[in-house]
PDB file of C-alpha atoms in Angstrom:
ATOM      1  CA  UNK F  18      -2.092  -3.456   5.629  1.00 49.00           C
ATOM      2  CA  UNK F  19      -5.093  -5.008   3.966  1.00 56.00           C
ATOM      3  CA  UNK F  20      -7.449  -2.268   5.071  1.00 60.00           C
ATOM      4  CA  UNK F  21      -7.881   1.107   3.436  1.00 65.00           C
ATOM      5  CA  UNK F  22      -7.329   3.048   6.669  1.00 73.00           C
ATOM      6  CA  UNK F  23      -4.994   5.979   7.119  1.00 83.00           C
ATOM      7  CA  UNK F  24      -1.252   5.393   7.151  1.00 87.00           C
ATOM      8  CA  UNK F  25       0.624   6.059  10.364  1.00 90.00           C
ATOM      9  CA  UNK F  26       3.249   8.720   9.525  1.00 92.00           C
ATOM     10  CA  UNK F  27       5.487   7.475  12.366  1.00 94.00           C
ATOM     11  CA  UNK F  28       5.962   3.988  10.952  1.00 94.00           C
ATOM     12  CA  UNK F  29       8.462   2.878   8.344  1.00 93.00           C
ATOM     13  CA  UNK F  30       7.142   1.060   5.291  1.00 91.00           C
ATOM     14  CA  UNK F  31       8.437  -1.653   2.973  1.00 88.00           C
ATOM     15  CA  UNK F  32       9.301  -0.989  -0.676  1.00 86.00           C
ATOM     16  CA  UNK F  33       5.661  -1.795  -1.419  1.00 82.00           C
ATOM     17  CA  UNK F  34       4.134   0.535   1.142  1.00 85.00           C
ATOM     18  CA  UNK F  35       3.287  -2.039   3.801  1.00 87.00           C
ATOM     19  CA  UNK F  36       3.793  -0.415   7.174  1.00 92.00           C
ATOM     20  CA  UNK F  37       6.185  -2.081   9.603  1.00 95.00           C
ATOM     21  CA  UNK F  38       4.890  -2.142  13.174  1.00 96.00           C
ATOM     22  CA  UNK F  39       6.537  -4.663  15.521  1.00 97.00           C
ATOM     23  CA  UNK F  40       4.852  -3.072  18.546  1.00 97.00           C
ATOM     24  CA  UNK F  41       1.528  -3.505  16.758  1.00 96.00           C
ATOM     25  CA  UNK F  42       2.233  -7.250  16.637  1.00 97.00           C
ATOM     26  CA  UNK F  43       2.606  -7.324  20.418  1.00 98.00           C
ATOM     27  CA  UNK F  44      -0.542  -5.255  20.874  1.00 97.00           C
ATOM     28  CA  UNK F  45      -2.493  -7.581  18.571  1.00 97.00           C
ATOM     29  CA  UNK F  46      -1.224 -10.671  20.399  1.00 98.00           C
ATOM     30  CA  UNK F  47      -2.120  -9.143  23.774  1.00 98.00           C
ATOM     31  CA  UNK F  48      -5.620  -8.169  22.632  1.00 98.00           C
ATOM     32  CA  UNK F  49      -6.391 -11.467  20.924  1.00 98.00           C
ATOM     33  CA  UNK F  50      -5.210 -13.488  23.892  1.00 98.00           C
ATOM     34  CA  UNK F  51      -7.088 -11.287  26.342  1.00 98.00           C
ATOM     35  CA  UNK F  52     -10.278 -11.714  24.338  1.00 98.00           C
ATOM     36  CA  UNK F  53     -10.156 -15.444  23.519  1.00 98.00           C
ATOM     37  CA  UNK F  54      -7.786 -16.986  26.112  1.00 98.00           C
ATOM     38  CA  UNK F  55      -6.590 -19.494  23.514  1.00 98.00           C
ATOM     39  CA  UNK F  56      -3.040 -20.291  22.365  1.00 98.00           C
ATOM     40  CA  UNK F  57      -1.837 -18.135  19.476  1.00 98.00           C
ATOM     41  CA  UNK F  58       0.468 -18.907  16.548  1.00 98.00           C
ATOM     42  CA  UNK F  59       1.959 -16.200  14.310  1.00 97.00           C
ATOM     43  CA  UNK F  60       2.018 -17.355  10.688  1.00 94.00           C
ATOM     44  CA  UNK F  61       3.251 -15.746   7.476  1.00 90.00           C
ATOM     45  CA  UNK F  62       4.983 -12.737   8.998  1.00 94.00           C
ATOM     46  CA  UNK F  63       7.845 -11.488   6.868  1.00 93.00           C
ATOM     47  CA  UNK F  64       9.271  -8.760   4.701  1.00 94.00           C
ATOM     48  CA  UNK F  65       9.017  -8.641   0.928  1.00 90.00           C
ATOM     49  CA  UNK F  66      12.027  -6.798  -0.495  1.00 92.00           C
ATOM     50  CA  UNK F  67      14.110  -6.273  -3.620  1.00 90.00           C
ATOM     51  CA  UNK F  68      16.978  -8.614  -2.780  1.00 93.00           C
ATOM     52  CA  UNK F  69      20.039  -8.476  -5.021  1.00 91.00           C
ATOM     53  CA  UNK F  70      22.954 -10.826  -5.496  1.00 92.00           C
ATOM     54  CA  UNK F  71      26.316  -9.156  -4.872  1.00 95.00           C
ATOM     55  CA  UNK F  72      29.326  -9.785  -7.122  1.00 95.00           C
ATOM     56  CA  UNK F  73      30.708 -12.268  -4.588  1.00 95.00           C
ATOM     57  CA  UNK F  74      27.420 -14.219  -4.681  1.00 92.00           C
ATOM     58  CA  UNK F  75      26.189 -13.090  -1.276  1.00 96.00           C
ATOM     59  CA  UNK F  76      22.699 -11.738  -0.642  1.00 97.00           C
ATOM     60  CA  UNK F  77      22.919  -9.145   2.115  1.00 98.00           C
ATOM     61  CA  UNK F  78      19.433  -8.782   3.536  1.00 97.00           C
ATOM     62  CA  UNK F  79      20.162  -7.070   6.841  1.00 97.00           C
ATOM     63  CA  UNK F  80      16.794  -5.289   6.526  1.00 96.00           C
ATOM     64  CA  UNK F  81      15.043  -8.670   6.790  1.00 97.00           C
ATOM     65  CA  UNK F  82      17.130  -9.642   9.813  1.00 97.00           C
ATOM     66  CA  UNK F  83      16.292  -6.313  11.473  1.00 97.00           C
ATOM     67  CA  UNK F  84      12.591  -6.749  10.670  1.00 97.00           C
ATOM     68  CA  UNK F  85      12.493 -10.229  12.183  1.00 97.00           C
ATOM     69  CA  UNK F  86      14.610  -9.300  15.225  1.00 96.00           C
ATOM     70  CA  UNK F  87      12.238  -6.489  16.108  1.00 97.00           C
ATOM     71  CA  UNK F  88       9.141  -8.662  15.610  1.00 97.00           C
ATOM     72  CA  UNK F  89      10.632 -11.587  17.568  1.00 96.00           C
ATOM     73  CA  UNK F  90      11.475  -9.182  20.389  1.00 96.00           C
ATOM     74  CA  UNK F  91       7.874  -7.969  20.553  1.00 97.00           C
ATOM     75  CA  UNK F  92       6.608 -11.558  20.440  1.00 97.00           C
ATOM     76  CA  UNK F  93       8.885 -12.354  23.386  1.00 95.00           C
ATOM     77  CA  UNK F  94       7.470  -9.352  25.266  1.00 97.00           C
ATOM     78  CA  UNK F  95       3.956 -10.654  24.546  1.00 98.00           C
ATOM     79  CA  UNK F  96       5.021 -13.894  26.236  1.00 97.00           C
ATOM     80  CA  UNK F  97       6.064 -11.922  29.316  1.00 97.00           C
ATOM     81  CA  UNK F  98       2.636 -10.228  29.166  1.00 98.00           C
ATOM     82  CA  UNK F  99       1.124 -13.691  29.647  1.00 98.00           C
ATOM     83  CA  UNK F 100       0.210 -14.495  26.026  1.00 98.00           C
ATOM     84  CA  UNK F 101       0.267 -18.233  25.289  1.00 98.00           C
ATOM     85  CA  UNK F 102       2.216 -17.891  22.035  1.00 98.00           C
ATOM     86  CA  UNK F 103       2.974 -21.401  20.817  1.00 97.00           C
ATOM     87  CA  UNK F 104       4.753 -20.602  17.555  1.00 95.00           C
ATOM     88  CA  UNK F 105       6.002 -18.089  15.026  1.00 95.00           C
ATOM     89  CA  UNK F 106       6.535 -18.901  11.354  1.00 94.00           C
ATOM     90  CA  UNK F 107       8.415 -16.354   9.264  1.00 95.00           C
ATOM     91  CA  UNK F 108       7.303 -15.919   5.654  1.00 92.00           C
ATOM     92  CA  UNK F 109       8.976 -17.601   3.945  1.00 90.00           C
ATOM     93  CA  UNK F 110      11.748 -20.125   3.716  1.00 94.00           C
ATOM     94  CA  UNK F 111      12.346 -19.672  -0.017  1.00 93.00           C
ATOM     95  CA  UNK F 112      11.620 -16.927  -2.522  1.00 90.00           C
ATOM     96  CA  UNK F 113       8.272 -17.462  -4.171  1.00 83.00           C
ATOM     97  CA  UNK F 114       6.095 -15.845  -6.770  1.00 70.00           C
ATOM     98  CA  UNK F 115       4.135 -12.944  -5.299  1.00 70.00           C
ATOM     99  CA  UNK F 116       0.589 -12.708  -6.600  1.00 68.00           C
ATOM    100  CA  UNK F 117       1.063  -9.018  -7.367  1.00 70.00           C
ATOM    101  CA  UNK F 118       4.784  -8.464  -7.935  1.00 69.00           C
ATOM    102  CA  UNK F 119       5.993 -11.812  -9.292  1.00 70.00           C
ATOM    103  CA  UNK F 120       9.678 -12.287  -8.502  1.00 73.00           C
ATOM    104  CA  UNK F 121      10.339  -8.577  -7.952  1.00 79.00           C
ATOM    105  CA  UNK F 122       9.284  -8.966  -4.321  1.00 86.00           C
ATOM    106  CA  UNK F 123      11.314 -11.601  -2.486  1.00 90.00           C
ATOM    107  CA  UNK F 124      10.444 -12.972   0.945  1.00 91.00           C
ATOM    108  CA  UNK F 125      12.603 -15.994   1.592  1.00 94.00           C
ATOM    109  CA  UNK F 126      15.710 -16.908   3.510  1.00 97.00           C
ATOM    110  CA  UNK F 127      16.805 -18.669   0.315  1.00 97.00           C
ATOM    111  CA  UNK F 128      17.213 -16.777  -2.963  1.00 95.00           C
ATOM    112  CA  UNK F 129      15.929 -18.434  -6.142  1.00 92.00           C
ATOM    113  CA  UNK F 130      17.938 -17.431  -9.205  1.00 91.00           C
ATOM    114  CA  UNK F 131      15.166 -16.565 -11.615  1.00 86.00           C
ATOM    115  CA  UNK F 132      13.392 -13.520 -12.905  1.00 81.00           C
ATOM    116  CA  UNK F 133       9.858 -12.787 -13.942  1.00 77.00           C
ATOM    117  CA  UNK F 134      10.251 -13.918 -17.560  1.00 81.00           C
ATOM    118  CA  UNK F 135      13.521 -15.831 -17.321  1.00 81.00           C
ATOM    119  CA  UNK F 136      13.679 -19.094 -15.377  1.00 84.00           C
ATOM    120  CA  UNK F 137      17.503 -19.063 -15.525  1.00 87.00           C
ATOM    121  CA  UNK F 138      18.926 -22.099 -13.707  1.00 88.00           C
ATOM    122  CA  UNK F 139      16.684 -21.647 -10.643  1.00 88.00           C
ATOM    123  CA  UNK F 140      19.633 -22.312  -8.330  1.00 92.00           C
ATOM    124  CA  UNK F 141      19.151 -21.621  -4.651  1.00 94.00           C
ATOM    125  CA  UNK F 142      21.436 -19.412  -2.576  1.00 95.00           C
ATOM    126  CA  UNK F 143      21.397 -18.855   1.165  1.00 97.00           C
ATOM    127  CA  UNK F 144      20.860 -15.211   2.102  1.00 98.00           C
ATOM    128  CA  UNK F 145      22.477 -13.664   5.170  1.00 98.00           C
ATOM    129  CA  UNK F 146      19.118 -14.048   6.908  1.00 98.00           C
ATOM    130  CA  UNK F 147      19.291 -17.819   6.347  1.00 98.00           C
ATOM    131  CA  UNK F 148      22.502 -18.085   8.330  1.00 96.00           C
ATOM    132  CA  UNK F 149      21.166 -15.714  11.008  1.00 96.00           C
ATOM    133  CA  UNK F 150      17.901 -17.647  11.393  1.00 96.00           C
ATOM    134  CA  UNK F 151      19.783 -20.930  11.510  1.00 96.00           C
ATOM    135  CA  UNK F 152      21.672 -19.636  14.566  1.00 95.00           C
ATOM    136  CA  UNK F 153      18.461 -18.341  16.164  1.00 94.00           C
ATOM    137  CA  UNK F 154      16.959 -21.823  15.870  1.00 93.00           C
ATOM    138  CA  UNK F 155      20.111 -23.560  17.111  1.00 94.00           C
ATOM    139  CA  UNK F 156      20.345 -21.291  20.176  1.00 93.00           C
ATOM    140  CA  UNK F 157      16.551 -21.220  20.730  1.00 87.00           C
ATOM    141  CA  UNK F 158      16.488 -17.433  20.427  1.00 85.00           C
ATOM    142  CA  UNK F 159      19.099 -16.845  23.129  1.00 84.00           C
ATOM    143  CA  UNK F 160      20.743 -13.888  21.334  1.00 78.00           C
ATOM    144  CA  UNK F 161      17.634 -12.019  20.244  1.00 79.00           C
TER     145      UNK F 161
END
């Protein structure tokens, strides 16, 4: 996504045009491990999206859950390919300021109640993905 190459017309993209390619993650892990034969650790992999708070206070981010499920699945397949994958850190735990989109683009499992030019109360709210990820951790990925 950081290169200026051609877009793959068969891949979905985020609201900001970043292509979503879980299989590409597996391919990259396989190639890197094959080349260097060193343990790998996935860091800062996540989905920036326009999360909204529903009237009942919930934040339904099923798209983030789907994104992570598909990437975790491919990471698990890379393990079966023989990759020594020692960790995977989703980006990120809490909403943060994006360098390009401020608070329009949200990444976290926890919603921060603030806007670009209005700090509001800055309360934190668990998104649906928070509860989902909590179960994934508790069950060590059993239900992926």
